[in-house]
Coordinates of N, CA and C and ligand atoms in Angstrom, one line a residue:
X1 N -0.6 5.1 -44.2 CA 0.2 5.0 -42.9 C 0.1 6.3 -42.1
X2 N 0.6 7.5 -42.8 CA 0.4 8.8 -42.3 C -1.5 8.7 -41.9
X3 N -2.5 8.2 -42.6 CA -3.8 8.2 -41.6 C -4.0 7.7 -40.6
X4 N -3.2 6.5 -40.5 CA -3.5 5.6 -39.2 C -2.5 6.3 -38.0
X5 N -1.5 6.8 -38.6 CA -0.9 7.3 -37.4 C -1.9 8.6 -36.6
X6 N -2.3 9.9 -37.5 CA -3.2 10.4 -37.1 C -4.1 10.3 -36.0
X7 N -5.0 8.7 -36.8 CA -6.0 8.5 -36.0 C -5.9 8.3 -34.7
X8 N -4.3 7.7 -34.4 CA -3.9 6.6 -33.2 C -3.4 8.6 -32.0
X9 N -2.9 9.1 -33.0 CA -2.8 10.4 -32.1 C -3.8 10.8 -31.3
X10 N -5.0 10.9 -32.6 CA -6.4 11.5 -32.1 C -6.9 10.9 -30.8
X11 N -7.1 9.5 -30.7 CA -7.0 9.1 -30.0 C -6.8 8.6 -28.7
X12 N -4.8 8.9 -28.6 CA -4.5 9.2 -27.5 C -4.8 10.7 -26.7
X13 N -5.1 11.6 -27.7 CA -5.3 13.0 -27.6 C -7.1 13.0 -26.7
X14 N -7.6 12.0 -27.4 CA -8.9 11.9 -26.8 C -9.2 11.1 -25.3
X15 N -7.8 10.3 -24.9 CA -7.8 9.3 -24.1 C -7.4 10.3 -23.1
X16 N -6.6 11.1 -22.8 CA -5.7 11.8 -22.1 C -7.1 12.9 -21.7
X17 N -7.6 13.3 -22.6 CA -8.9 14.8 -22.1 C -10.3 13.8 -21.4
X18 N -10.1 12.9 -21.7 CA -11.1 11.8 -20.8 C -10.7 11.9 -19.3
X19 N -9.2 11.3 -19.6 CA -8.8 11.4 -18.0 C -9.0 12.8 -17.3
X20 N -8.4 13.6 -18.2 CA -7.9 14.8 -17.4 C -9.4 15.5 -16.8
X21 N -10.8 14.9 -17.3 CA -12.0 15.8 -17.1 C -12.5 14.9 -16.2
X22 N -12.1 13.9 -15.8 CA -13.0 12.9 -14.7 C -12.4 13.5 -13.4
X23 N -13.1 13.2 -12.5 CA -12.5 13.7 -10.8 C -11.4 12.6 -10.6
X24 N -10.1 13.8 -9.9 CA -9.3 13.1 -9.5 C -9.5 12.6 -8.1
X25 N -8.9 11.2 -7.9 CA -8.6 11.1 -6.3 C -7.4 11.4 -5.9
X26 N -7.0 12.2 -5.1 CA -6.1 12.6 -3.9 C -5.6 12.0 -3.1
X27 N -4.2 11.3 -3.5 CA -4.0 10.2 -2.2 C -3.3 11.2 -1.1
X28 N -3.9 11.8 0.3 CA -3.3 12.7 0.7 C -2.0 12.5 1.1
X29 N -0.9 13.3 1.4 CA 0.6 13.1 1.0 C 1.4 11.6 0.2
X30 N 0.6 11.4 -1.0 CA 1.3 10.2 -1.4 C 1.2 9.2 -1.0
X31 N 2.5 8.3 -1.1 CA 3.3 7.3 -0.7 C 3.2 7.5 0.9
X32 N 3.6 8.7 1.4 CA 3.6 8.7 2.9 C 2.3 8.8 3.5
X33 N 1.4 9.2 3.3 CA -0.2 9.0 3.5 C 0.0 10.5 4.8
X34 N -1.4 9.4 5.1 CA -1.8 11.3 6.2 C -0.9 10.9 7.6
X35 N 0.4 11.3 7.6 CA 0.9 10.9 8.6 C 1.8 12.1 9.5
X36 N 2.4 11.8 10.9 CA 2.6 13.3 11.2 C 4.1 13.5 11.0
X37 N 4.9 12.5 9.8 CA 5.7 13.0 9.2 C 5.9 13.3 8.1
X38 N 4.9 13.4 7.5 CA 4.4 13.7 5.6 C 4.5 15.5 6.0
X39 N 4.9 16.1 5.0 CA 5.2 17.4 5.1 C 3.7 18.1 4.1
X40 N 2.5 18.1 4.6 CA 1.1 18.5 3.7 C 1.2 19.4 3.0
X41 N 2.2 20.4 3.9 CA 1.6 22.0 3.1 C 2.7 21.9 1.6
X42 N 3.4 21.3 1.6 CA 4.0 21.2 0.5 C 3.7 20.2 -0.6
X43 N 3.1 19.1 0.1 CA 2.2 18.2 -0.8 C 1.2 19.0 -1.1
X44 N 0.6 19.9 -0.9 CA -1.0 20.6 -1.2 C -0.7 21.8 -1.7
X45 N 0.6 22.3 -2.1 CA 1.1 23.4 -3.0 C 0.5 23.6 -4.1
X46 N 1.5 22.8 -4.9 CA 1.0 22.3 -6.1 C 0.1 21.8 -6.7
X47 N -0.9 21.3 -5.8 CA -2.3 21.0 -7.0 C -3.2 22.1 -6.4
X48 N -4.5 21.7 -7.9 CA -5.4 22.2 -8.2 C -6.6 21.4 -7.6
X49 N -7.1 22.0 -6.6 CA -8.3 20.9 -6.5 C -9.9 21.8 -6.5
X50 N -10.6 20.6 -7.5 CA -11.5 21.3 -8.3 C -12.6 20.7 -8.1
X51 N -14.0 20.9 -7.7 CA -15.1 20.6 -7.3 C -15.4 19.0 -8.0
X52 N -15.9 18.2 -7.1 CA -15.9 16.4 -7.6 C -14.8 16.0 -7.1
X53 N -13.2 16.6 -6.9 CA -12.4 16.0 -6.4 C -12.3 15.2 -5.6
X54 N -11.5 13.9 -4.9 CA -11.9 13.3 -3.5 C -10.6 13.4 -3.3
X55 N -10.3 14.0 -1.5 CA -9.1 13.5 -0.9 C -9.1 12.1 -0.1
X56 N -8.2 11.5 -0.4 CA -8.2 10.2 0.0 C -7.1 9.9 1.4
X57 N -8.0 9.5 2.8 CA -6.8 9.7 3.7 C -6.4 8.8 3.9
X58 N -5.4 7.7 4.1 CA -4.7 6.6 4.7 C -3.5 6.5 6.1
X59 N -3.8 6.1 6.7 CA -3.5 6.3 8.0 C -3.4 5.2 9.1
X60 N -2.1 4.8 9.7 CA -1.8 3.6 10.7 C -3.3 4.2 11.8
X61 N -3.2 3.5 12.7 CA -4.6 3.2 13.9 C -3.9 4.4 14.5
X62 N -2.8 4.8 14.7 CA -2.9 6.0 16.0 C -3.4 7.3 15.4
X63 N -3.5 7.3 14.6 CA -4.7 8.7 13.7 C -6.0 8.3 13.3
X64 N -6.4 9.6 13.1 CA -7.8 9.4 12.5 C -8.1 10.7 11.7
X65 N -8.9 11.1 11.2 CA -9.0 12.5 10.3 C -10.4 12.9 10.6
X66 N -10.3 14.7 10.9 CA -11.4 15.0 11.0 C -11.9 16.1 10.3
X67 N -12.8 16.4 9.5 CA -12.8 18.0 9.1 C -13.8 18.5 10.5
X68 N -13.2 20.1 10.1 CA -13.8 21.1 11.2 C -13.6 22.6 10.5
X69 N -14.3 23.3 11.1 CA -14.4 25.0 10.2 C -12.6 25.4 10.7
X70 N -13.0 26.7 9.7 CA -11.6 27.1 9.9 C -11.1 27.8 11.1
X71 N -12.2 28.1 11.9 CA -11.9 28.6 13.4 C -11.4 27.7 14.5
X72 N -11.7 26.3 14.1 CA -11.4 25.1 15.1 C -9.7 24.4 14.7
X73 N -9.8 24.8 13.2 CA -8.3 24.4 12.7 C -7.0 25.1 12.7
X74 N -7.1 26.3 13.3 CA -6.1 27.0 13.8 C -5.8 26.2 14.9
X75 N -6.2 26.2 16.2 CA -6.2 25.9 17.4 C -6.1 24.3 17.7
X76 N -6.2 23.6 16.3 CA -6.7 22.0 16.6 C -7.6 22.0 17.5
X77 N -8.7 21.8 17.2 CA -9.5 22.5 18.4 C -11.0 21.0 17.7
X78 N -11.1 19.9 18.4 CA -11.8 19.0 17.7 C -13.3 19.1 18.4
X79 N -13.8 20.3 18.9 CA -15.1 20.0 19.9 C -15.9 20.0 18.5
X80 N -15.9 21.4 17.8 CA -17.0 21.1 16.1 C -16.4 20.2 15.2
X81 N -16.5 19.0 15.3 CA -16.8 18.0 14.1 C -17.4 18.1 12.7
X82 N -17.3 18.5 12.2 CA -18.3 18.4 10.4 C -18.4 16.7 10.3
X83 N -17.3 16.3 10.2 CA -17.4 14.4 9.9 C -15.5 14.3 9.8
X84 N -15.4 13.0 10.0 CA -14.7 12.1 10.5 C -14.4 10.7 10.4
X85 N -13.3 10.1 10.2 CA -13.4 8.6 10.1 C -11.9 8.7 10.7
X86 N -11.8 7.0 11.1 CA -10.6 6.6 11.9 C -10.5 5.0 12.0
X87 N -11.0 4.6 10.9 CA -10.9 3.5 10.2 C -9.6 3.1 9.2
X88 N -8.8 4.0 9.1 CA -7.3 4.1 8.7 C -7.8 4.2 7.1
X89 N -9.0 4.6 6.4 CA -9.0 4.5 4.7 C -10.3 5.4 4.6
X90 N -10.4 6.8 5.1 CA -11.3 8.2 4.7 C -11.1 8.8 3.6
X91 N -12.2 8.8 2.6 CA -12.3 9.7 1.5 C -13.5 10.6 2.2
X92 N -13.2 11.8 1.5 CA -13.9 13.5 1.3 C -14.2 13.6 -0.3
X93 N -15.5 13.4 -0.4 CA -15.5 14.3 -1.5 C -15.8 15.8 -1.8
X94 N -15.1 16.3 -2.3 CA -14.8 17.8 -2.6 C -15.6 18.7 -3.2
X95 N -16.9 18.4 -2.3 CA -18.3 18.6 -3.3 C -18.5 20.1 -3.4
X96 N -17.8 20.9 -3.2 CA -18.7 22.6 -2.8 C -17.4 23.1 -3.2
X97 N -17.2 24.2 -3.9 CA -15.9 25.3 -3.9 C -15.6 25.9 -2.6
X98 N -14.8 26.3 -2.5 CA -14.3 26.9 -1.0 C -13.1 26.5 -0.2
X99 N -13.1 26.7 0.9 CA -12.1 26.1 1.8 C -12.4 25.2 2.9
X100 N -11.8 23.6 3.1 CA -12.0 22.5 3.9 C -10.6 22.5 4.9
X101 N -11.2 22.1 6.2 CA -9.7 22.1 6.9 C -9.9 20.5 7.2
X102 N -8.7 19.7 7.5 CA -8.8 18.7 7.8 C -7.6 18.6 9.1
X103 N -7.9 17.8 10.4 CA -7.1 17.9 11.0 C -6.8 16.3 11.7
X104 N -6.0 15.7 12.4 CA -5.5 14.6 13.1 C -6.4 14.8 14.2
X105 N -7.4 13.6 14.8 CA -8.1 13.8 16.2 C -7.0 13.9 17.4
X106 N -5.7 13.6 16.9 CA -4.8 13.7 17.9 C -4.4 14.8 17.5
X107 N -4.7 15.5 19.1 CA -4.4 17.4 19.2 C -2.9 17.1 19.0
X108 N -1.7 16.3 20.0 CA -0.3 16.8 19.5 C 0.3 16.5 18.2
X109 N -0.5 15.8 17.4 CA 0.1 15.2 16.1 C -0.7 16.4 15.4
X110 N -1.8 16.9 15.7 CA -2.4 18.3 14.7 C -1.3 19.5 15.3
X111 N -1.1 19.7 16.3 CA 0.1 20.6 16.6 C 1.3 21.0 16.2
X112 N 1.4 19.1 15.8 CA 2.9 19.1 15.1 C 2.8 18.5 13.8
X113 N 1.8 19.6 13.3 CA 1.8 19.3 11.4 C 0.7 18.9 11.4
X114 N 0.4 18.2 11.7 CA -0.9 16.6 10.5 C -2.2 17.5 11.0
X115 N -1.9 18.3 9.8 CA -3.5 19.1 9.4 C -3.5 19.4 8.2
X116 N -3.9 19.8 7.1 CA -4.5 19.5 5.7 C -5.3 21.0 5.5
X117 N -4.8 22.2 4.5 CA -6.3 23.3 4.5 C -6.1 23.0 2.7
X118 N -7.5 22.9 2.3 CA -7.5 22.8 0.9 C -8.2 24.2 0.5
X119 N -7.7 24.7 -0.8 CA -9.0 25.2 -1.5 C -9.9 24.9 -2.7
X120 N -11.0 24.6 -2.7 CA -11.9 23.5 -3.7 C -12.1 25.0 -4.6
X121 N -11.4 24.9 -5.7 CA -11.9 25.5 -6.8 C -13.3 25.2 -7.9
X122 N -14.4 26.1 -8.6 CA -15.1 25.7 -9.1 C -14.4 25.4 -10.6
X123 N -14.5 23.6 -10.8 CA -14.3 23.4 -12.8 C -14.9 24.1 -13.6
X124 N -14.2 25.0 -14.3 CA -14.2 25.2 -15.7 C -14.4 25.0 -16.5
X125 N -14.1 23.8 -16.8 CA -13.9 22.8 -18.0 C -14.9 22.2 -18.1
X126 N -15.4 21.5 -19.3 CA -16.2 20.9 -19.7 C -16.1 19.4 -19.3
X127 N -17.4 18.7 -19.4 CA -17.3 17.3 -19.4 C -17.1 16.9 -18.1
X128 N -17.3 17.8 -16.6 CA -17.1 17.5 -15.4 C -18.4 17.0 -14.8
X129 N -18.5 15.2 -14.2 CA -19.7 14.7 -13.9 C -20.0 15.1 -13.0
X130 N -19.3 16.0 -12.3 CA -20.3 17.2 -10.9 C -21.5 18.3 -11.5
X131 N -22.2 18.4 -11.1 CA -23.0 19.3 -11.2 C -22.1 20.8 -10.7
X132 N -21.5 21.1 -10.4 CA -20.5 22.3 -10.0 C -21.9 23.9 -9.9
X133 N -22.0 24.3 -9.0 CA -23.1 25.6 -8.8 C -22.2 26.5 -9.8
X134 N -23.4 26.9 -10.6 CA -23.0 28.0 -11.5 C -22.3 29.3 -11.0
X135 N -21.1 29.6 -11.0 CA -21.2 30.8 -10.4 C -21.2 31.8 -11.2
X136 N -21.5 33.2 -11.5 CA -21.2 33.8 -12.5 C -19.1 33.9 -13.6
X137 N -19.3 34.2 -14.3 CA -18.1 34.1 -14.8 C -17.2 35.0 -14.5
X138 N -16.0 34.9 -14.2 CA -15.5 35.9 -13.8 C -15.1 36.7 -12.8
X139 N -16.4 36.6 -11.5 CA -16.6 36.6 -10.3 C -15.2 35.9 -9.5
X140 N -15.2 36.0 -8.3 CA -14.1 35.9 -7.8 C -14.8 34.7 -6.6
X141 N -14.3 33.4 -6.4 CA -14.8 32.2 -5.9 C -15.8 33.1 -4.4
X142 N -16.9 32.3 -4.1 CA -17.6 32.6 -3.0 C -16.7 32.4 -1.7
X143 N -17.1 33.3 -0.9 CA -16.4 33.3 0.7 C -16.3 32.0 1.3
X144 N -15.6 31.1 1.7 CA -16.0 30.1 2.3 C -17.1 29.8 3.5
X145 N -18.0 29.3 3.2 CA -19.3 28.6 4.2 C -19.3 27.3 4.4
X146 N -18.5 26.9 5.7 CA -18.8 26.0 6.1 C -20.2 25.3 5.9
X147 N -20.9 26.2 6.5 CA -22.8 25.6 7.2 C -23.3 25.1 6.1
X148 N -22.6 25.4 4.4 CA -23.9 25.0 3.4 C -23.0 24.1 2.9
X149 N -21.9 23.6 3.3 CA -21.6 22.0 3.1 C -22.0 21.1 3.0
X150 N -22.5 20.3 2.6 CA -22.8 18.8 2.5 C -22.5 17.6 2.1
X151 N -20.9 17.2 2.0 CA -20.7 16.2 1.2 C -20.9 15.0 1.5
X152 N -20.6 14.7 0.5 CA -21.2 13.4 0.6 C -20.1 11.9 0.5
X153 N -19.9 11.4 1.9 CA -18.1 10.3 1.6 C -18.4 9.7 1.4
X154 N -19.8 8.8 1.0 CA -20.0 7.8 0.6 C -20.2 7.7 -1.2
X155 N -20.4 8.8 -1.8 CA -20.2 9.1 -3.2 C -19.0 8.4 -4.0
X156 N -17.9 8.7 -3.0 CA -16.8 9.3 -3.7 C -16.3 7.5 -5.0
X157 N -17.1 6.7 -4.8 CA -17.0 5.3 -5.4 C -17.5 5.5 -6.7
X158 N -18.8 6.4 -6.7 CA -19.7 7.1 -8.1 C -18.4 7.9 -8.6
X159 N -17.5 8.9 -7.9 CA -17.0 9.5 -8.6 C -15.7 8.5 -9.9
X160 N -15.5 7.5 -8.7 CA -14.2 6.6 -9.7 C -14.7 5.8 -10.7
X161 N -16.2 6.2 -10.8 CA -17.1 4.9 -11.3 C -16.7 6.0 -13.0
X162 N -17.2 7.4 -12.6 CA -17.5 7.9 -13.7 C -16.0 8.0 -14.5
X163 N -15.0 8.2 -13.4 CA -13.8 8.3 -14.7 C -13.5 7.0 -15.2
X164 N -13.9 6.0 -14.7 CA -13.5 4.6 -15.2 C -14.1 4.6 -16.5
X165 N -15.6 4.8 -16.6 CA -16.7 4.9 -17.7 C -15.9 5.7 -18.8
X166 N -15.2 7.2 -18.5 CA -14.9 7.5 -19.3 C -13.7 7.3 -20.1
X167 N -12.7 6.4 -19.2 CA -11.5 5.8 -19.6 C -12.2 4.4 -20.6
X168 N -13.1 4.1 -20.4 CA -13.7 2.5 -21.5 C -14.2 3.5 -22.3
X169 N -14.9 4.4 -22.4 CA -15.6 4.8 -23.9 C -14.6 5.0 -24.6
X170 N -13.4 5.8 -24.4 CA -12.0 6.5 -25.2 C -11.7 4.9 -25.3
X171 N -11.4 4.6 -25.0 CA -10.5 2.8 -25.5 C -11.1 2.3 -26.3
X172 N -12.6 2.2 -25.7 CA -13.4 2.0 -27.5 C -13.5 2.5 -28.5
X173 N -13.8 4.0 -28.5 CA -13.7 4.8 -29.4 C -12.1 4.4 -29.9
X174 N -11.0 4.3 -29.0 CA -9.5 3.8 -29.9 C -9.5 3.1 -31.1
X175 N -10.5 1.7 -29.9 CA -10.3 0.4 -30.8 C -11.2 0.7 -32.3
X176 N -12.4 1.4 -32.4 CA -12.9 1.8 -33.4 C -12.5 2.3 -34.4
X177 N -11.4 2.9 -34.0 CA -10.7 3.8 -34.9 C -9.8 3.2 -35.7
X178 N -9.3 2.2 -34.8 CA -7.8 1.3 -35.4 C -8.4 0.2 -36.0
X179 N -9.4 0.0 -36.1 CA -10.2 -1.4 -36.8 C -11.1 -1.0 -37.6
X180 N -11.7 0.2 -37.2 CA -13.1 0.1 -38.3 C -12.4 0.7 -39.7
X181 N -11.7 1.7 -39.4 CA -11.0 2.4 -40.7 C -10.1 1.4 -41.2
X182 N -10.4 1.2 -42.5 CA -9.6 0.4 -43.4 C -9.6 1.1 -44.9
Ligands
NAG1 C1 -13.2 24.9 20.7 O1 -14.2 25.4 19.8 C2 -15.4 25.6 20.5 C3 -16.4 26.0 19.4 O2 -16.4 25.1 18.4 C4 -15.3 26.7 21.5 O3 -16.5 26.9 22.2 C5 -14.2 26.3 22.5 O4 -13.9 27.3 23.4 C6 -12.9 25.9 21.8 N1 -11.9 25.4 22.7 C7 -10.7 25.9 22.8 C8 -9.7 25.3 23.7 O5 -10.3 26.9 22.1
NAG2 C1 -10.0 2.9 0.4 O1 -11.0 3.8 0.0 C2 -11.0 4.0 -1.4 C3 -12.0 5.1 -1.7 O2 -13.1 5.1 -0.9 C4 -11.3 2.7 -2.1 O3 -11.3 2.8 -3.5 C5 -10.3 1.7 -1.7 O4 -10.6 0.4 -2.2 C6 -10.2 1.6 -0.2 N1 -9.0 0.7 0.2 C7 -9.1 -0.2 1.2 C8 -7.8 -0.9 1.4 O5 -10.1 -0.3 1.8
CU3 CU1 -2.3 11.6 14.1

């Protein structure tokens, strides 16, 4: 009895480091979505967001989301575009370490709040399906560069693919555990 309980630990222990190493998606401000009443900078306190991440925007038709360098997102300032959608359901994936600004194409709704600044930390950890650029260890995260950006928003379906994959292998490996040992 004492082994089977073991195993069933090991395995939630194994199920839980599956999740926690797959890319998370970002529903941005929750329940309230990207809206110009959602309070962001306090939704964006507390996490960690780590290279592979995706922010996920949702948004009624009178918004739209755009990133832009960090000189344009002071000012709400939408003439430099990076990319953009306003289809009310934008994912970013969070492909480069550094810092992304995201702003509302509506200048008075970016004025009055609905702007987004992230910083994309490089993973650590193992078992992350990003390729993450090596930085040296220890080093202190690279300056943010807009220009060598490139993400990619149409990925970001690969990224849910891989934590899904890794949420079935851990369930299998469960069920293996609970059935093959006798
Ligand atoms: C907006 O940004 C562009 C450069 O991206 C700059 O040329 C322009 O003057 C800015 N507009 C305002 C109103 O600050
Ligand atoms: C919104 O986008 C996400 C990620 O791209 C996708 O998983 C989800 O199905 C989309 N939802 C709708 C309602 O289109
Ligand atoms: Cu808006």
């Amino acid at each position: 009895m004492a082994m089977v309980k073991l195993l069933i630990i090991s395995a939630l222990v194994l199920i839980v480091y599956a999740l926690t190493c797959g890319a998370t998606q970002y529903m941005v401000g929750d329940n309230s979505g990207w809206d110009i009443s959602t309070d962001l900078d306090t939704w964006a306190k507390d996490k960690k967001f780590l290279v592979g991440d995706v922010l996920l925007f949702q948004y009624s038709s009178s918004h739209s989301v755009s990133e832009v360098p960090k000189e344009n997102y002071e000012g709400c300032n939408t003439t430099n575009v990076l990319q953009s959608g306003s289809n009310g359901n934008t994912s970013f994936v969070l492909s480069s370490p550094g810092d992304r600004y995201f702003i509302c194409g509506n200048k008075l709704h970016c004025y009055g709040g609905m702007k987004l600044h992230v910083n994309v930390e490089n993973d650590q950890g193992t078992g992350s399906p990003v390729e993450a650029p090596k930085a040296q260890p220890g080093t202190a995260l690279p300056p943010p560069n807009s220009k060598s950006k490139n993400p990619d928003v149409t990925s970001s379906a690969y990224f849910n693919h891989v934590t899904i994959d890794y949420m079935f292998i851990s369930f299998f490996g469960f069920l293996v555990l609970l059935f093959g040992v006798k």
